[in-house]
Amino acid sequence: MAQYLPILVMTVLAVLFAAGSFIASGILAPKRSTAAKRSPYECGIVPSSEPVERFPIRFYLVAMIFIIFDIEVIFLYPWAVIFRQLSNFGLVEMVIFAATVFVSFLYLVSNGALTWGPKRKALPIQDDVEPELLQTTTPAA
Amino acid sequence: MGSDPLLSHGISLAVVLIIVLKVLVAFVVLMVSVLLMIWFERKVISDMQNRIGPNRAGPWGILQTLADGIKLFFKEDLIPERSDRFVFKLAPYLSTIPAFLTFTLVPLGGVVKIFGHTTELQVVDPPIGILFLLAMSTISVYGVMLAGWSSGSKYPLIGSVRASAQMISYEAAMGLSIASVVLVTGSLSTRDMVNAQAGYFFHIFPKWNLVQLGLVPFLVFVIAITAELNRPPFDLVEAEQELVGGFHTEYSSIRFALFFLAEFMNTITMSAIIVTLFLGGPSGPDPRFLHWLWPVLWFVVKTIAFLFFYVWLRAALPRLRYDQLMDLGWKVLIPISLAWILVVAGMQINRLLGFGILVLSLASAVLLYRAMDVGDALNDASDVGLAPTATSGFPSAIAIPAAPGLKIVTRPPVGESSTSGGN
């Protein structure tokens, strides 16, 4: 474990640095907090709804799919380190493993689990709408 | 396997002192290079945009960053009332400490003798090496995610959810491209990776992994790193036009400075890691005098080239859209790097086998293309623009759990109260 000693020293130094900065800032900085300063920043508008909003399910799906690939990466590392000893056997095993993961990936992609984009076929813009749009976007000045 | 000769023969007081010295030097080097990097970025960007840039503090404005840093110490440290105070204070640590620790892995030069002890010019060379890098980059995702979540505000929350999805997406591609370097090295130690790249093809071309692995892992790694660092063109995390400052909107004073510091430290460290993994680290021509200096010099030159490249990207490229970002990560970089590592493995055994796997991967690419088409068609057919809700039964959105310490402050709503944002 002696090899990891410098990491420990660096961790201690980094923690000290961060904590020291906070302490220094605590001493040097003014403390004149007001309700307006403490409220969540929303570009000057008083917040009217809670920040806990509903989020697209996409983000959760990505996190779950990431785990599949991360596990694959984790299996790849020990395999890569001793690849020369394993030789042909290792290669065949890994191709089979990668193919299995790839098939599940194909399933996910074909199910639209990783499709983020807007619909490709947008409705055609009607001609009578356009002048109206132009009118509203023309600056008054 | 990697091991620093300094630490292989037991630990005495002298060894501990040398370790502390090395850590201190690395710390100071990192801090000074961050100061210079921020100045360098501002100066180069200004030049590319026909501006002058910082030019007041010190010669050529070189002390501008220092002045900004000192100013931030004197700024009021605000904690928003809706925040989860403990996590809010913890998040800057989670961002900064991994940034410092990653730098310790980088081999800065060759092997030297200090006070009669032989040691490598790098802070630490553990046998797990590059795995430590992956671990640290994952922990820094926690820093970003918790910072946004604990702020109790809308923009940081959206920014941090975007950031964590982006960072974990590109982490898989990054891990796969590093794995191909591990494959040709046969070791996880960064020092072994550098040593494995010594020598020349045909006595001219250096035997860097850049050439040896056929450019693809290098390109994937550079793109993945740019996204991992949230640097332009992948800076959707802090897209100013829509999210104010992203996950650190609510941070002020020195807490903000620490996030900023961590970001630039990561940029520098990752440029150094690119050099280590693909460009032979400190290797280069050595004109027979000042033997210890030249590797360090070559290393610095290569790293600065990449730092310039990042600044250049920022000046040249517009920001990606979120769906483009995700498509690039999942449907291009991950499949390519996965196929390429198998091709490299095949080539290691036998050329014919390698080409066989290459053909196989091209066939799978066609399959993937077809799958993408089917997925997009499902998306187009569904009612909600986002998800294939109508067809496969996913709910299109679910709520994020509130921070436990969240105090719900009721304020008199301005005008008519509206709970639905509408945008």
Coordinates of C-alpha atoms in Angstrom, one line a residue:
Chain A
M1 CA 0.0 0.0 0.0
A2 CA 3.0 2.3 0.3
Q3 CA 2.5 3.2 -3.4
Y4 CA -0.7 5.1 -2.5
L5 CA 0.9 7.3 0.2
P6 CA 1.3 10.3 -2.0
I7 CA -2.4 10.2 -2.9
L8 CA -3.2 10.4 0.8
V9 CA -0.8 13.4 1.2
M10 CA -2.3 15.1 -1.8
T11 CA -5.9 14.5 -0.5
V12 CA -4.9 16.1 2.9
L13 CA -3.4 19.0 1.1
A14 CA -6.4 19.5 -1.2
V15 CA -8.8 19.4 1.8
L16 CA -6.7 21.8 3.7
F17 CA -6.6 24.2 0.7
A18 CA -10.3 24.1 0.2
A19 CA -11.1 24.4 3.9
G20 CA -8.5 27.2 4.2
S21 CA -10.1 29.1 1.4
F22 CA -13.5 28.9 3.0
I23 CA -12.1 30.1 6.4
A24 CA -10.2 32.9 4.7
S25 CA -13.3 34.0 2.8
G26 CA -15.3 33.7 6.0
I27 CA -12.9 36.2 7.7
L28 CA -12.5 38.6 4.8
A29 CA -15.9 38.6 3.2
P30 CA -18.7 40.9 4.4
K31 CA -21.9 39.4 5.8
R32 CA -24.8 41.6 4.9
S33 CA -27.3 39.0 3.8
T34 CA -30.8 40.1 2.9
A35 CA -33.9 38.1 1.9
A36 CA -33.5 39.2 -1.7
K37 CA -29.9 37.9 -1.8
R38 CA -30.9 34.6 -0.2
S39 CA -33.8 33.8 -2.6
P40 CA -33.1 31.6 -5.6
Y41 CA -31.8 33.4 -8.6
E42 CA -34.3 33.6 -11.4
C43 CA -33.2 36.6 -13.3
G44 CA -34.9 39.0 -11.0
I45 CA -38.3 37.5 -10.9
V46 CA -39.7 36.3 -7.5
P47 CA -39.9 32.5 -7.7
S48 CA -43.5 31.4 -7.9
S49 CA -43.1 27.6 -8.1
E50 CA -41.0 25.0 -6.5
P51 CA -37.7 24.0 -8.2
V52 CA -38.6 20.4 -8.0
E53 CA -39.9 19.9 -11.5
R54 CA -40.8 16.9 -13.5
F55 CA -37.9 15.8 -15.7
P56 CA -37.9 13.9 -19.0
I57 CA -37.6 10.2 -18.3
R58 CA -34.7 10.2 -20.9
F59 CA -32.3 11.3 -18.2
Y60 CA -33.1 8.3 -16.0
L61 CA -32.9 5.9 -19.0
V62 CA -29.5 7.3 -19.9
A63 CA -28.3 6.7 -16.3
M64 CA -29.5 3.1 -16.4
I65 CA -28.1 2.4 -19.9
F66 CA -24.8 3.9 -18.7
I67 CA -24.6 1.2 -16.1
I68 CA -24.7 -1.5 -18.8
F69 CA -21.8 0.1 -20.6
D70 CA -19.9 0.9 -17.5
I71 CA -20.0 -2.7 -16.5
E72 CA -18.8 -3.7 -19.9
V73 CA -15.9 -1.2 -19.5
I74 CA -15.1 -2.7 -16.1
F75 CA -14.9 -6.2 -17.6
L76 CA -12.7 -4.9 -20.4
Y77 CA -9.9 -3.5 -18.2
P78 CA -8.7 -6.8 -16.6
W79 CA -9.2 -8.5 -19.9
A80 CA -7.0 -5.9 -21.7
V81 CA -4.3 -6.1 -19.0
I82 CA -3.8 -9.9 -19.5
F83 CA -4.8 -10.0 -23.1
R84 CA -1.4 -11.3 -24.3
Q85 CA -1.7 -14.4 -22.0
L86 CA -5.3 -15.1 -23.0
S87 CA -4.6 -14.6 -26.8
N88 CA -7.2 -16.3 -29.0
F89 CA -9.4 -17.6 -26.2
G90 CA -9.7 -14.1 -24.7
L91 CA -10.5 -12.5 -28.1
V92 CA -13.3 -15.0 -28.8
E93 CA -14.7 -14.6 -25.4
M94 CA -14.7 -10.8 -25.6
V95 CA -16.2 -10.7 -29.1
I96 CA -19.1 -12.9 -27.8
F97 CA -19.5 -10.6 -24.8
A98 CA -19.4 -7.5 -26.8
A99 CA -21.8 -8.9 -29.3
T100 CA -24.3 -9.7 -26.5
V101 CA -24.1 -6.2 -25.1
F102 CA -24.3 -4.8 -28.6
V103 CA -27.6 -6.7 -29.3
S104 CA -29.1 -5.3 -26.1
F105 CA -27.9 -1.9 -27.3
L106 CA -29.6 -2.4 -30.6
Y107 CA -32.8 -3.3 -28.8
L108 CA -32.6 0.0 -26.8
V109 CA -31.8 2.1 -29.8
S110 CA -34.6 0.5 -31.9
N111 CA -37.0 1.1 -29.0
G112 CA -36.2 4.8 -29.1
A113 CA -34.7 4.8 -25.6
L114 CA -31.8 7.0 -26.8
T115 CA -33.7 9.2 -29.2
W116 CA -33.6 12.7 -27.8
G117 CA -34.4 14.7 -30.9
P118 CA -37.5 16.5 -31.9
K119 CA -39.7 14.8 -34.4
R120 CA -38.1 14.8 -37.8
K121 CA -41.2 15.4 -39.8
A122 CA -42.4 18.8 -38.6
L123 CA -45.7 20.1 -39.8
P124 CA -45.4 22.3 -42.8
I125 CA -45.8 26.0 -41.9
Q126 CA -49.0 27.4 -43.3
D127 CA -48.7 30.4 -45.5
D128 CA -51.3 32.6 -43.8
V129 CA -49.4 32.3 -40.4
E130 CA -46.2 33.7 -41.7
P131 CA -47.0 37.4 -42.1
E132 CA -48.6 37.4 -38.7
L133 CA -45.4 36.0 -37.2
L134 CA -43.3 38.5 -39.0
Q135 CA -45.5 41.3 -37.7
T136 CA -45.0 40.3 -34.1
T137 CA -41.2 39.9 -34.3
T138 CA -40.6 43.3 -36.0
P139 CA -39.0 45.6 -33.5
A140 CA -41.1 48.6 -32.6
A141 CA -38.2 51.0 -33.0
Chain B
M1 CA 3.4 -3.2 -13.1
G2 CA 3.8 0.3 -12.1
S3 CA 5.6 1.2 -8.9
D4 CA 7.8 4.1 -7.9
P5 CA 11.2 2.8 -6.9
L6 CA 11.2 5.4 -4.1
L7 CA 8.4 3.6 -2.3
S8 CA 9.5 0.0 -3.0
H9 CA 12.0 -0.3 -0.2
G10 CA 10.2 0.6 2.9
I11 CA 9.4 4.1 4.2
S12 CA 11.9 6.2 6.1
L13 CA 11.7 9.8 7.1
A14 CA 13.7 10.9 4.1
V15 CA 11.2 9.1 1.8
V16 CA 8.3 10.8 3.5
L17 CA 10.0 14.2 3.1
I18 CA 10.6 13.6 -0.6
I19 CA 6.9 12.6 -1.0
V20 CA 5.8 15.8 0.7
L21 CA 8.2 17.8 -1.4
K22 CA 6.8 16.2 -4.6
V23 CA 3.2 16.7 -3.6
L24 CA 3.9 20.4 -2.7
V25 CA 5.7 20.9 -6.0
A26 CA 2.8 19.3 -7.9
F27 CA 0.3 21.4 -6.0
V28 CA 2.2 24.7 -6.7
V29 CA 2.7 23.8 -10.4
L30 CA -0.9 23.0 -10.8
M31 CA -2.1 26.3 -9.1
V32 CA 0.3 28.4 -11.1
S33 CA -0.6 26.7 -14.3
V34 CA -4.3 27.3 -13.6
L35 CA -3.5 31.0 -13.1
L36 CA -1.6 31.1 -16.4
M37 CA -4.2 28.9 -18.2
I38 CA -7.1 31.3 -17.4
W39 CA -5.0 34.2 -18.6
F40 CA -3.9 32.3 -21.7
E41 CA -7.4 31.4 -22.6
R42 CA -8.7 35.0 -22.2
K43 CA -5.8 36.4 -24.1
V44 CA -6.0 33.9 -27.0
I45 CA -9.8 34.2 -27.2
S46 CA -9.5 38.0 -27.3
D47 CA -6.9 37.7 -30.1
M48 CA -9.2 35.4 -32.1
Q49 CA -12.1 37.9 -31.6
N50 CA -10.0 41.0 -32.4
R51 CA -10.1 42.3 -28.8
I52 CA -7.2 43.1 -26.6
G53 CA -8.2 41.1 -23.5
P54 CA -6.8 41.6 -20.0
N55 CA -3.8 44.0 -20.1
R56 CA -3.8 46.0 -16.9
A57 CA -2.7 43.7 -14.0
G58 CA 1.0 43.0 -14.5
P59 CA 2.9 42.7 -17.8
W60 CA 0.5 41.7 -20.6
G61 CA -2.2 41.3 -17.9
I62 CA -0.6 38.1 -16.7
L63 CA -1.7 38.7 -13.1
Q64 CA -5.3 39.2 -14.0
T65 CA -6.3 35.8 -12.7
L66 CA -4.6 36.4 -9.4
A67 CA -6.4 39.7 -9.0
D68 CA -9.7 38.1 -9.8
G69 CA -9.0 35.3 -7.3
I70 CA -8.1 37.7 -4.5
K71 CA -11.2 39.8 -5.3
L72 CA -13.4 36.7 -4.8
F73 CA -12.1 36.2 -1.3
F74 CA -13.6 39.6 -0.4
K75 CA -17.0 38.8 -1.9
E76 CA -20.0 37.9 0.2
D77 CA -20.6 34.1 0.5
L78 CA -24.3 33.6 0.0
I79 CA -26.2 30.4 0.7
P80 CA -29.7 30.4 -0.8
E81 CA -32.5 29.9 1.7
R82 CA -34.0 26.9 -0.1
S83 CA -30.7 25.0 -0.3
D84 CA -29.7 21.9 1.5
R85 CA -26.9 23.5 3.4
F86 CA -24.7 20.5 4.1
V87 CA -24.7 19.2 0.6
F88 CA -24.3 22.8 -0.8
K89 CA -21.1 23.2 1.2
L90 CA -19.9 19.7 0.4
A91 CA -20.2 20.0 -3.4
P92 CA -17.2 22.3 -4.0
Y93 CA -14.9 19.8 -2.1
L94 CA -16.2 17.0 -4.3
S95 CA -15.3 19.0 -7.4
T96 CA -11.9 20.3 -6.2
I97 CA -10.3 17.3 -4.5
P98 CA -10.6 14.9 -7.5
A99 CA -9.2 17.6 -9.7
F100 CA -6.1 17.7 -7.5
L101 CA -5.8 14.0 -7.2
T102 CA -6.0 13.2 -10.9
F103 CA -3.0 15.3 -11.6
T104 CA -0.8 13.1 -9.4
L105 CA -1.0 10.3 -12.0
V106 CA 0.6 12.3 -14.8
P107 CA 4.3 11.3 -15.6
L108 CA 6.0 14.7 -15.9
G109 CA 9.4 13.5 -16.8
G110 CA 11.9 10.7 -16.5
V111 CA 13.5 9.0 -13.5
V112 CA 15.7 11.3 -11.3
K113 CA 17.8 11.0 -8.2
I114 CA 16.9 13.3 -5.3
F115 CA 19.1 13.2 -2.1
G116 CA 20.3 9.8 -3.1
H117 CA 16.9 8.3 -3.7
T118 CA 15.8 7.3 -7.1
T119 CA 12.3 8.4 -8.0
E120 CA 10.0 9.0 -10.9
L121 CA 9.1 12.6 -11.9
Q122 CA 5.4 12.0 -11.1
V123 CA 3.7 12.2 -7.7
V124 CA 2.3 8.7 -7.6
D125 CA 2.5 5.6 -9.8
P126 CA 0.1 3.1 -8.4
P127 CA -0.5 -0.3 -10.1
I128 CA -4.1 0.6 -10.7
G129 CA -3.0 3.9 -12.5
I130 CA -5.6 4.8 -15.0
L131 CA -8.5 3.2 -13.1
F132 CA -7.9 5.9 -10.5
L133 CA -8.4 8.5 -13.2
L134 CA -11.8 7.0 -14.0
A135 CA -12.8 6.8 -10.4
M136 CA -11.9 10.5 -9.9
S137 CA -13.7 11.7 -13.0
T138 CA -16.8 9.8 -11.7
I139 CA -16.6 11.5 -8.3
S140 CA -16.4 14.9 -9.9
V141 CA -19.8 14.1 -11.5
Y142 CA -21.1 13.9 -7.9
G143 CA -19.7 17.4 -7.3
V144 CA -21.6 18.9 -10.2
M145 CA -24.8 16.9 -9.6
L146 CA -25.0 17.6 -5.9
A147 CA -24.1 21.3 -6.4
G148 CA -27.1 21.8 -8.7
W149 CA -29.5 19.6 -6.7
S150 CA -28.8 21.2 -3.4
S151 CA -29.1 24.8 -4.6
G152 CA -32.9 24.6 -4.4
S153 CA -33.2 26.7 -7.6
K154 CA -34.4 25.9 -11.1
Y155 CA -31.5 26.7 -13.3
P156 CA -28.8 24.9 -11.3
L157 CA -31.1 21.8 -11.1
I158 CA -31.6 21.7 -14.8
G159 CA -28.0 22.4 -15.4
S160 CA -26.8 19.6 -13.1
V161 CA -29.2 17.0 -14.5
R162 CA -27.9 17.8 -18.0
A163 CA -24.4 17.8 -16.8
S164 CA -24.6 14.4 -15.1
A165 CA -26.3 12.8 -18.1
Q166 CA -23.7 14.3 -20.4
M167 CA -20.7 13.3 -18.2
I168 CA -21.8 9.7 -17.7
S169 CA -22.6 9.3 -21.4
Y170 CA -19.1 10.4 -22.5
E171 CA -17.5 8.5 -19.7
A172 CA -18.3 5.2 -21.3
A173 CA -16.7 6.3 -24.6
M174 CA -13.7 7.6 -22.6
G175 CA -13.3 4.4 -20.7
L176 CA -13.5 2.3 -23.9
S177 CA -10.8 4.4 -25.6
I178 CA -8.5 4.2 -22.6
A179 CA -9.1 0.4 -22.6
S180 CA -7.5 0.1 -26.0
V181 CA -4.4 1.9 -24.7
V182 CA -4.4 -0.6 -21.8
L183 CA -4.6 -3.4 -24.3
V184 CA -1.4 -2.5 -26.2
T185 CA 0.4 -1.7 -22.9
G186 CA -0.6 -4.7 -20.8
S187 CA -0.6 -2.5 -17.7
L188 CA -2.8 0.1 -16.0
S189 CA 0.2 2.2 -14.8
T190 CA 0.6 5.5 -16.5
R191 CA 4.4 5.1 -16.4
D192 CA 4.2 1.8 -18.2
M193 CA 2.0 3.4 -20.8
V194 CA 4.7 6.0 -21.4
N195 CA 7.5 3.5 -21.5
A196 CA 5.5 1.3 -23.9
Q197 CA 5.5 4.2 -26.4
A198 CA 9.3 4.5 -26.5
G199 CA 11.0 3.7 -29.8
Y200 CA 10.4 4.5 -33.4
F201 CA 8.7 3.1 -36.5
F202 CA 11.3 3.0 -39.4
H203 CA 13.6 5.1 -37.2
I204 CA 11.6 8.2 -37.9
F205 CA 8.0 8.1 -36.6
P206 CA 7.7 7.9 -32.9
K207 CA 5.9 4.8 -31.7
W208 CA 3.2 6.7 -30.0
N209 CA -0.2 5.2 -29.3
L210 CA -1.6 7.9 -31.6
V211 CA -0.1 6.0 -34.5
Q212 CA 0.0 2.5 -33.0
L213 CA -3.8 2.4 -32.3
G214 CA -4.8 3.9 -35.6
L215 CA -6.0 7.4 -34.6
V216 CA -9.5 6.4 -33.8
P217 CA -9.2 5.9 -30.0
F218 CA -7.3 9.2 -29.9
L219 CA -10.1 11.1 -31.6
V220 CA -12.7 9.4 -29.5
F221 CA -10.8 10.3 -26.4
V222 CA -10.3 13.9 -27.3
I223 CA -14.0 14.4 -28.1
A224 CA -15.1 12.5 -24.9
I225 CA -12.7 14.5 -22.8
T226 CA -14.0 17.8 -24.1
A227 CA -17.5 16.7 -23.2
E228 CA -16.4 15.4 -19.9
L229 CA -14.8 18.7 -19.1
N230 CA -18.0 20.6 -20.2
R231 CA -15.9 22.7 -22.5
P232 CA -17.2 24.2 -25.7
P233 CA -18.7 23.0 -28.0
F234 CA -20.1 20.7 -25.3
D235 CA -20.8 23.3 -22.6
L236 CA -24.6 22.8 -22.5
V237 CA -24.2 22.4 -18.8
E238 CA -23.6 26.1 -18.4
A239 CA -25.3 27.4 -21.5
E240 CA -25.6 31.0 -20.5
Q241 CA -28.4 31.9 -22.7
E242 CA -30.8 29.4 -21.2
L243 CA -29.4 28.4 -17.8
V244 CA -27.7 31.5 -16.4
G245 CA -24.5 29.8 -15.1
G246 CA -25.7 26.2 -14.9
F247 CA -25.0 24.2 -11.8
H248 CA -23.0 26.9 -10.1
T249 CA -25.6 29.7 -10.5
E250 CA -26.2 29.9 -6.8
Y251 CA -22.6 29.8 -5.8
S252 CA -20.7 33.0 -5.0
S253 CA -17.5 34.1 -3.5
I254 CA -14.8 31.4 -3.0
R255 CA -17.2 28.5 -3.5
F256 CA -17.7 29.6 -7.0
A257 CA -13.9 30.1 -7.4
L258 CA -13.3 26.5 -6.3
F259 CA -15.6 25.2 -9.1
F260 CA -13.9 27.5 -11.6
L261 CA -10.5 26.3 -10.3
A262 CA -11.5 22.7 -10.6
E263 CA -12.8 23.2 -14.1
F264 CA -9.5 24.6 -15.3
M265 CA -7.4 22.1 -13.3
N266 CA -9.3 19.3 -15.0
T267 CA -8.6 20.9 -18.4
I268 CA -4.9 21.0 -17.7
T269 CA -4.9 17.5 -16.2
M270 CA -6.8 16.0 -19.1
S271 CA -4.6 17.6 -21.7
A272 CA -1.7 16.1 -19.8
I273 CA -3.5 12.7 -19.8
I274 CA -4.0 12.9 -23.6
V275 CA -0.3 13.5 -23.9
T276 CA 0.5 10.6 -21.6
L277 CA -1.9 8.1 -23.2
F278 CA -1.4 8.9 -26.9
L279 CA 1.6 11.2 -27.5
G280 CA 4.3 9.4 -25.6
G281 CA 4.2 11.6 -22.5
P282 CA 7.6 13.2 -21.9
S283 CA 9.4 11.4 -24.7
G284 CA 11.2 13.5 -27.3
P285 CA 14.7 14.3 -28.7
D286 CA 17.3 14.5 -26.0
P287 CA 20.4 16.5 -26.8
R288 CA 22.8 14.9 -24.3
F289 CA 23.0 17.7 -21.7
L290 CA 20.7 18.7 -18.9
H291 CA 19.4 15.1 -19.1
W292 CA 16.5 15.5 -16.6
L293 CA 15.1 18.7 -18.2
W294 CA 14.3 17.7 -21.7
P295 CA 11.5 15.2 -21.0
V296 CA 9.8 17.8 -18.8
L297 CA 10.1 20.4 -21.6
W298 CA 8.7 18.1 -24.2
F299 CA 5.9 17.2 -22.0
V300 CA 5.0 20.9 -21.3
V301 CA 5.2 21.7 -25.0
K302 CA 2.8 18.9 -26.0
T303 CA 0.4 19.8 -23.2
I304 CA 0.3 23.5 -24.2
A305 CA -0.5 22.4 -27.7
F306 CA -3.6 20.7 -26.4
L307 CA -4.5 23.6 -24.2
F308 CA -4.3 25.9 -27.2
F309 CA -6.5 23.4 -29.1
Y310 CA -9.2 23.6 -26.4
V311 CA -9.2 27.4 -26.5
W312 CA -9.4 27.3 -30.2
L313 CA -12.4 25.0 -30.1
R314 CA -14.1 27.5 -27.8
A315 CA -13.5 30.3 -30.3
A316 CA -14.4 28.4 -33.4
L317 CA -17.3 26.1 -32.7
P318 CA -20.9 26.8 -31.8
R319 CA -22.6 24.9 -29.0
L320 CA -24.2 21.5 -29.9
R321 CA -27.9 20.9 -29.4
Y322 CA -28.7 18.4 -26.6
D323 CA -30.0 15.7 -28.9
Q324 CA -26.9 16.1 -31.1
L325 CA -24.7 15.7 -28.1
M326 CA -26.4 12.5 -26.9
D327 CA -26.5 11.0 -30.4
L328 CA -22.8 11.7 -30.9
G329 CA -22.0 10.1 -27.6
W330 CA -24.2 7.0 -27.7
K331 CA -24.7 6.3 -31.3
V332 CA -21.3 7.2 -32.7
L333 CA -18.5 7.3 -30.1
I334 CA -19.4 4.3 -28.0
P335 CA -20.1 1.8 -30.8
I336 CA -16.9 3.0 -32.7
S337 CA -14.7 2.7 -29.7
L338 CA -16.1 -0.7 -28.7
A339 CA -15.6 -2.0 -32.2
W340 CA -12.1 -0.5 -32.4
I341 CA -10.8 -2.1 -29.3
L342 CA -11.8 -5.5 -30.6
V343 CA -10.2 -4.7 -34.0
V344 CA -7.0 -3.7 -32.1
A345 CA -7.2 -6.9 -30.1
G346 CA -7.6 -8.9 -33.3
M347 CA -4.7 -7.2 -35.0
Q348 CA -2.5 -8.0 -32.0
I349 CA -3.0 -11.7 -32.6
N350 CA -3.2 -11.8 -36.4
R351 CA -3.7 -9.3 -39.2
L352 CA -6.3 -11.5 -40.9
L353 CA -8.3 -11.8 -37.7
G354 CA -8.2 -8.1 -37.2
F355 CA -9.6 -7.4 -40.6
G356 CA -12.2 -10.1 -40.0
I357 CA -13.4 -8.2 -36.9
L358 CA -13.3 -4.9 -38.8
V359 CA -15.7 -6.3 -41.5
L360 CA -17.9 -7.7 -38.7
S361 CA -18.0 -4.3 -37.1
L362 CA -19.0 -2.6 -40.3
A363 CA -21.8 -5.1 -40.6
S364 CA -23.0 -4.2 -37.1
A365 CA -22.8 -0.6 -38.0
V366 CA -25.4 -1.2 -40.7
L367 CA -27.6 -3.0 -38.1
L368 CA -27.2 0.0 -35.8
Y369 CA -28.1 2.4 -38.5
R370 CA -31.3 0.4 -39.1
A371 CA -32.1 0.3 -35.4
M372 CA -31.6 4.1 -35.2
D373 CA -34.1 4.5 -38.0
V374 CA -36.7 2.3 -36.3
G375 CA -36.2 4.2 -33.0
D376 CA -36.6 7.6 -34.7
A377 CA -39.7 6.3 -36.5
L378 CA -41.2 5.2 -33.2
N379 CA -40.4 8.7 -31.8
D380 CA -42.1 10.4 -34.7
A381 CA -45.2 8.2 -34.4
S382 CA -45.6 8.9 -30.6
D383 CA -47.8 11.7 -29.3
V384 CA -45.3 13.3 -27.1
G385 CA -42.3 14.7 -28.9
L386 CA -39.8 13.3 -26.3
A387 CA -40.6 9.7 -25.6
P388 CA -42.1 6.7 -27.2
T389 CA -44.8 6.8 -24.6
A390 CA -47.7 5.7 -26.8
T391 CA -45.9 2.7 -28.0
S392 CA -43.7 1.3 -25.3
G393 CA -45.3 2.6 -22.1
F394 CA -42.5 4.7 -20.6
P395 CA -43.8 7.6 -18.6
S396 CA -42.5 10.7 -20.3
A397 CA -41.3 12.4 -17.1
I398 CA -40.9 11.7 -13.4
A399 CA -40.2 14.0 -10.5
I400 CA -36.8 14.5 -8.9
P401 CA -36.8 13.9 -5.2
A402 CA -36.5 17.1 -3.2
A403 CA -33.5 17.8 -1.0
P404 CA -34.3 16.5 2.5
G405 CA -33.4 19.8 4.1
L406 CA -35.5 21.7 1.7
K407 CA -37.5 24.4 3.5
I408 CA -40.5 25.3 1.4
V409 CA -40.7 29.0 1.7
T410 CA -44.0 30.4 0.7
R411 CA -43.8 33.8 -0.8
P412 CA -46.7 35.9 -1.9
P413 CA -47.0 35.0 -5.6
V414 CA -46.7 38.0 -7.9
G415 CA -50.0 38.5 -9.7
E416 CA -51.9 35.3 -10.4
S417 CA -50.2 32.2 -9.1
S418 CA -49.3 29.7 -11.8
T419 CA -47.9 26.3 -10.9
S420 CA -47.3 25.2 -14.5
G421 CA -44.3 26.9 -16.0
G422 CA -45.6 26.6 -19.5
N423 CA -42.2 26.5 -21.1

